[in-house]
Amino acid sequence: IAGITQAPTSQILAAGRRMTLRCTQDMRHNAMYWYRQDLGLGLRLIHYSNTAGTTGKGEVPDGYSVSRANTDDFPLTLASAVPSQTSVYFCASSDSGGAIPYNEQFFGPGTRLTVL
Amino acid sequence: LAKTTQPISMDSYEGQEVNITCSHNNIATNDYITWYQQFPSQGPRFIIQGYKTKVTNEVASLFIPADRKSSTLSLPRVSLSDTAVYYCLVGEGNYQLIWGAGTKLIIKP
């Protein structure tokens, strides 16, 4: 049972390059999320998807895009990376999204991205 | 969007009960209170969720007073492995959650 997998584990990227962070879940959860966590801070929501085919913007969406072609995969793309996007990126999923009460989120192991 | 305030850090000793209090003065009627635990280099892990009064599961208890303006996470008989960052979250749904810096809990032998 894998839960949520993320790839790559870490990456060093030159500024201006395009990068896609991969996220796959095998729990058949409807909702998926991308967060970034900067040193010593809490998580900030980048984008979310409450079901396949739909996505929404979170707190810090600028510079990032997502797609949700199917239930299992939710890739995050940085079209042209900048140093301020250096962070740890976590993907998460939950059985439901905005429904009350909202279900617990299950997190992947994270991707550590450094943009130089 | 309800914001939370919790201590930046706390420390305790093995075998003690630890209580972490979170303040959320502008909590809305539909907001639930959720706590997550995060170990270094790992994603957060759900601990407990509640709306009012008291909730208990196999790892923690959550106490919520009648006015719901605060909540207390109680960890019974902590061990060294409970050293982690604990986040208090308040929101109506997962898309509205604001993650603060959390409380860094250090358990000493």
Short mmCIF file of C-alpha atoms in Angstrom, two decimals:
data_model
loop_
_atom_site.label_atom_id
_atom_site.label_comp_id
_atom_site.label_asym_id
_atom_site.label_seq_id
_atom_site.Cartn_x
_atom_site.Cartn_y
_atom_site.Cartn_z
CA ILE A 1 0.00 0.00 0.00
CA ALA A 2 1.73 3.15 -1.20
CA GLY A 3 -0.73 5.89 -0.23
CA ILE A 4 0.69 8.99 -1.88
CA THR A 5 3.93 9.05 -3.81
CA GLN A 6 5.80 12.10 -4.98
CA ALA A 7 8.63 12.43 -7.46
CA PRO A 8 11.32 13.51 -7.50
CA THR A 9 12.43 13.39 -3.87
CA SER A 10 14.62 16.41 -4.44
CA GLN A 11 15.70 18.55 -7.35
CA ILE A 12 18.08 21.40 -8.04
CA LEU A 13 16.82 23.54 -10.88
CA ALA A 14 18.21 26.49 -12.78
CA ALA A 15 16.06 29.59 -12.79
CA GLY A 16 13.90 29.87 -15.88
CA ARG A 17 13.59 26.14 -16.37
CA ARG A 18 10.30 24.31 -16.49
CA MET A 19 9.65 21.62 -13.88
CA THR A 20 6.81 19.22 -13.14
CA LEU A 21 6.41 17.66 -9.73
CA ARG A 22 4.53 14.40 -9.82
CA CYS A 23 1.97 13.16 -7.33
CA THR A 24 0.06 9.88 -7.42
CA GLN A 25 -2.37 8.42 -4.91
CA ASP A 26 -3.86 4.96 -4.79
CA MET A 27 -6.62 5.59 -2.25
CA ARG A 28 -9.21 6.72 -4.83
CA HIS A 29 -9.62 9.99 -2.98
CA ASN A 30 -11.67 12.66 -4.71
CA ALA A 31 -9.73 15.66 -3.48
CA MET A 32 -6.05 16.45 -3.93
CA TYR A 33 -3.89 19.38 -2.88
CA TRP A 34 -0.49 20.93 -3.44
CA TYR A 35 1.22 22.83 -0.63
CA ARG A 36 4.55 24.52 -0.21
CA GLN A 37 6.35 24.71 3.11
CA ASP A 38 9.12 27.19 3.65
CA LEU A 39 11.68 26.83 6.40
CA GLY A 40 10.14 27.22 9.85
CA LEU A 41 6.69 28.02 8.49
CA GLY A 42 3.43 26.22 8.08
CA LEU A 43 2.01 24.94 4.83
CA ARG A 44 0.47 27.21 2.20
CA LEU A 45 -2.05 25.88 -0.28
CA ILE A 46 -1.04 26.36 -3.92
CA HIS A 47 -3.78 24.59 -5.87
CA TYR A 48 -6.39 21.99 -5.17
CA SER A 49 -8.76 19.70 -7.01
CA ASN A 50 -11.97 18.39 -5.53
CA THR A 51 -12.54 15.86 -8.29
CA ALA A 52 -11.01 14.72 -11.55
CA GLY A 53 -11.38 17.37 -14.22
CA THR A 54 -11.64 20.34 -11.87
CA THR A 55 -9.00 22.48 -10.16
CA GLY A 56 -8.96 25.57 -8.00
CA LYS A 57 -6.52 28.19 -6.77
CA GLY A 58 -5.27 28.23 -3.23
CA GLU A 59 -3.49 30.90 -1.24
CA VAL A 60 -0.33 31.15 -3.40
CA PRO A 61 -1.11 29.99 -6.97
CA ASP A 62 1.03 32.43 -8.96
CA GLY A 63 3.79 30.74 -10.98
CA TYR A 64 2.22 27.30 -10.67
CA SER A 65 -0.27 25.29 -12.67
CA VAL A 66 -1.97 21.95 -12.12
CA SER A 67 -4.08 19.45 -13.99
CA ARG A 68 -6.29 16.58 -12.89
CA ALA A 69 -6.85 14.28 -15.84
CA ASN A 70 -7.79 11.33 -13.63
CA THR A 71 -8.43 10.47 -10.00
CA ASP A 72 -4.96 9.26 -9.16
CA ASP A 73 -2.59 11.88 -10.57
CA PHE A 74 -2.18 15.56 -9.76
CA PRO A 75 0.99 17.06 -11.28
CA LEU A 76 2.24 20.52 -10.34
CA THR A 77 4.11 22.51 -12.99
CA LEU A 78 6.42 25.46 -12.59
CA ALA A 79 6.49 27.02 -16.03
CA SER A 80 9.58 29.16 -15.43
CA ALA A 81 11.13 28.57 -12.04
CA VAL A 82 12.36 31.45 -9.88
CA PRO A 83 14.51 31.33 -6.72
CA SER A 84 11.53 32.28 -4.52
CA GLN A 85 9.99 28.94 -5.45
CA THR A 86 12.69 27.16 -3.50
CA SER A 87 10.69 25.20 -0.97
CA VAL A 88 9.47 21.78 0.10
CA TYR A 89 6.37 20.78 -1.81
CA PHE A 90 3.79 18.43 -0.34
CA CYS A 91 0.98 16.72 -2.17
CA ALA A 92 -2.03 15.55 -0.19
CA SER A 93 -5.35 13.87 -0.79
CA SER A 94 -8.59 13.46 1.11
CA ASP A 95 -11.79 11.55 0.67
CA SER A 96 -13.67 14.78 0.18
CA GLY A 97 -12.76 18.39 -0.32
CA GLY A 98 -14.82 21.23 0.96
CA ALA A 99 -17.60 19.13 2.37
CA ILE A 100 -18.44 19.54 6.04
CA PRO A 101 -17.00 17.88 8.01
CA TYR A 102 -13.94 17.77 5.84
CA ASN A 103 -11.99 14.56 5.91
CA GLU A 104 -8.41 14.19 7.02
CA GLN A 105 -5.72 14.84 4.50
CA PHE A 106 -3.07 12.25 3.73
CA PHE A 107 0.30 13.69 2.79
CA GLY A 108 3.07 12.49 0.56
CA PRO A 109 6.74 12.52 1.60
CA GLY A 110 7.45 15.84 -0.10
CA THR A 111 9.74 17.13 -2.84
CA ARG A 112 12.60 19.41 -1.86
CA LEU A 113 13.11 21.90 -4.70
CA THR A 114 15.99 24.33 -4.94
CA VAL A 115 15.95 26.97 -7.68
CA LEU A 116 19.27 28.63 -8.35
CA LEU B 1 -10.94 32.71 7.39
CA ALA B 2 -10.21 31.93 10.99
CA LYS B 3 -6.63 32.35 12.14
CA THR B 4 -5.10 30.49 15.03
CA THR B 5 -2.56 31.35 17.67
CA GLN B 6 -0.52 28.69 19.42
CA PRO B 7 2.74 28.69 21.36
CA ILE B 8 5.87 28.61 19.23
CA SER B 9 7.47 25.91 21.34
CA MET B 10 6.98 23.75 24.41
CA ASP B 11 8.97 21.11 26.17
CA SER B 12 8.09 18.33 28.54
CA TYR B 13 9.37 15.03 29.85
CA GLU B 14 8.66 11.44 29.01
CA GLY B 15 5.60 10.06 30.76
CA GLN B 16 4.01 13.45 31.31
CA GLU B 17 0.70 14.66 29.89
CA VAL B 18 1.16 17.52 27.45
CA ASN B 19 -1.51 20.09 26.69
CA ILE B 20 -1.16 22.43 23.73
CA THR B 21 -3.69 25.24 23.60
CA CYS B 22 -4.75 27.00 20.44
CA SER B 23 -6.64 30.29 20.28
CA HIS B 24 -9.12 30.92 17.47
CA ASN B 25 -11.19 33.91 18.51
CA ASN B 26 -12.97 34.43 15.18
CA ILE B 27 -14.00 30.85 14.57
CA ALA B 28 -17.11 30.60 12.42
CA THR B 29 -20.20 28.50 13.02
CA ASN B 30 -19.29 25.93 10.37
CA ASP B 31 -15.61 25.68 11.25
CA TYR B 32 -14.11 22.48 12.56
CA ILE B 33 -10.91 22.28 14.59
CA THR B 34 -8.22 19.90 13.41
CA TRP B 35 -4.77 19.03 14.69
CA TYR B 36 -1.89 17.63 12.64
CA GLN B 37 1.55 16.35 13.67
CA GLN B 38 4.66 16.76 11.55
CA PHE B 39 8.02 15.08 11.98
CA PRO B 40 11.14 16.47 10.28
CA SER B 41 11.35 15.66 6.57
CA GLN B 42 7.84 14.19 6.54
CA GLY B 43 4.40 15.39 5.57
CA PRO B 44 1.90 16.25 8.31
CA ARG B 45 -0.20 13.50 9.80
CA PHE B 46 -3.78 13.90 11.04
CA ILE B 47 -4.21 13.54 14.80
CA ILE B 48 -7.74 14.53 15.73
CA GLN B 49 -10.70 16.68 14.71
CA GLY B 50 -13.62 18.11 16.62
CA TYR B 51 -16.44 20.64 16.61
CA LYS B 52 -17.37 21.04 20.27
CA THR B 53 -16.96 19.51 23.74
CA LYS B 54 -14.49 16.64 23.87
CA VAL B 55 -13.18 14.17 21.33
CA THR B 56 -10.89 11.28 22.16
CA ASN B 57 -9.12 8.76 19.98
CA GLU B 58 -6.32 6.28 20.51
CA VAL B 59 -3.57 8.90 20.52
CA ALA B 60 -5.02 12.17 21.82
CA SER B 61 -7.93 14.11 23.24
CA LEU B 62 -9.29 17.41 22.04
CA PHE B 63 -11.07 19.71 24.47
CA ILE B 64 -13.24 22.50 23.09
CA PRO B 65 -15.06 24.91 25.43
CA ALA B 66 -18.60 26.02 24.78
CA ASP B 67 -17.58 29.33 23.14
CA ARG B 68 -15.18 27.44 20.80
CA LYS B 69 -12.69 30.33 20.86
CA SER B 70 -9.92 28.00 21.90
CA SER B 71 -9.08 24.32 21.93
CA THR B 72 -6.59 22.12 23.74
CA LEU B 73 -4.83 19.11 22.36
CA SER B 74 -3.94 16.67 25.12
CA LEU B 75 -1.27 14.02 24.61
CA PRO B 76 -1.26 11.47 27.44
CA ARG B 77 2.04 10.05 28.70
CA VAL B 78 4.29 11.39 25.98
CA SER B 79 7.43 9.65 24.78
CA LEU B 80 10.50 10.86 22.94
CA SER B 81 8.80 9.92 19.67
CA ASP B 82 6.17 12.59 20.26
CA THR B 83 8.78 15.26 19.58
CA ALA B 84 7.34 17.03 16.53
CA VAL B 85 5.58 20.15 15.32
CA TYR B 86 1.86 20.29 16.05
CA TYR B 87 -0.51 22.38 13.94
CA CYS B 88 -3.91 23.66 14.99
CA LEU B 89 -6.20 24.34 12.04
CA VAL B 90 -9.62 25.90 11.88
CA GLY B 91 -11.79 25.97 8.82
CA GLU B 92 -14.97 25.04 7.11
CA GLY B 93 -13.25 22.90 4.54
CA ASN B 94 -9.80 21.81 3.45
CA TYR B 95 -9.53 24.62 0.89
CA GLN B 96 -9.90 27.31 3.57
CA LEU B 97 -7.37 26.05 6.08
CA ILE B 98 -4.63 28.41 7.19
CA TRP B 99 -1.56 26.63 8.49
CA GLY B 100 0.36 28.65 11.03
CA ALA B 101 3.91 27.97 12.16
CA GLY B 102 2.72 25.35 14.63
CA THR B 103 4.04 24.42 18.07
CA LYS B 104 7.39 22.71 18.26
CA LEU B 105 7.11 20.15 21.05
CA ILE B 106 10.32 18.75 22.49
CA ILE B 107 10.13 15.76 24.81
CA LYS B 108 13.10 15.20 27.08
CA PRO B 109 14.14 11.93 28.72
#
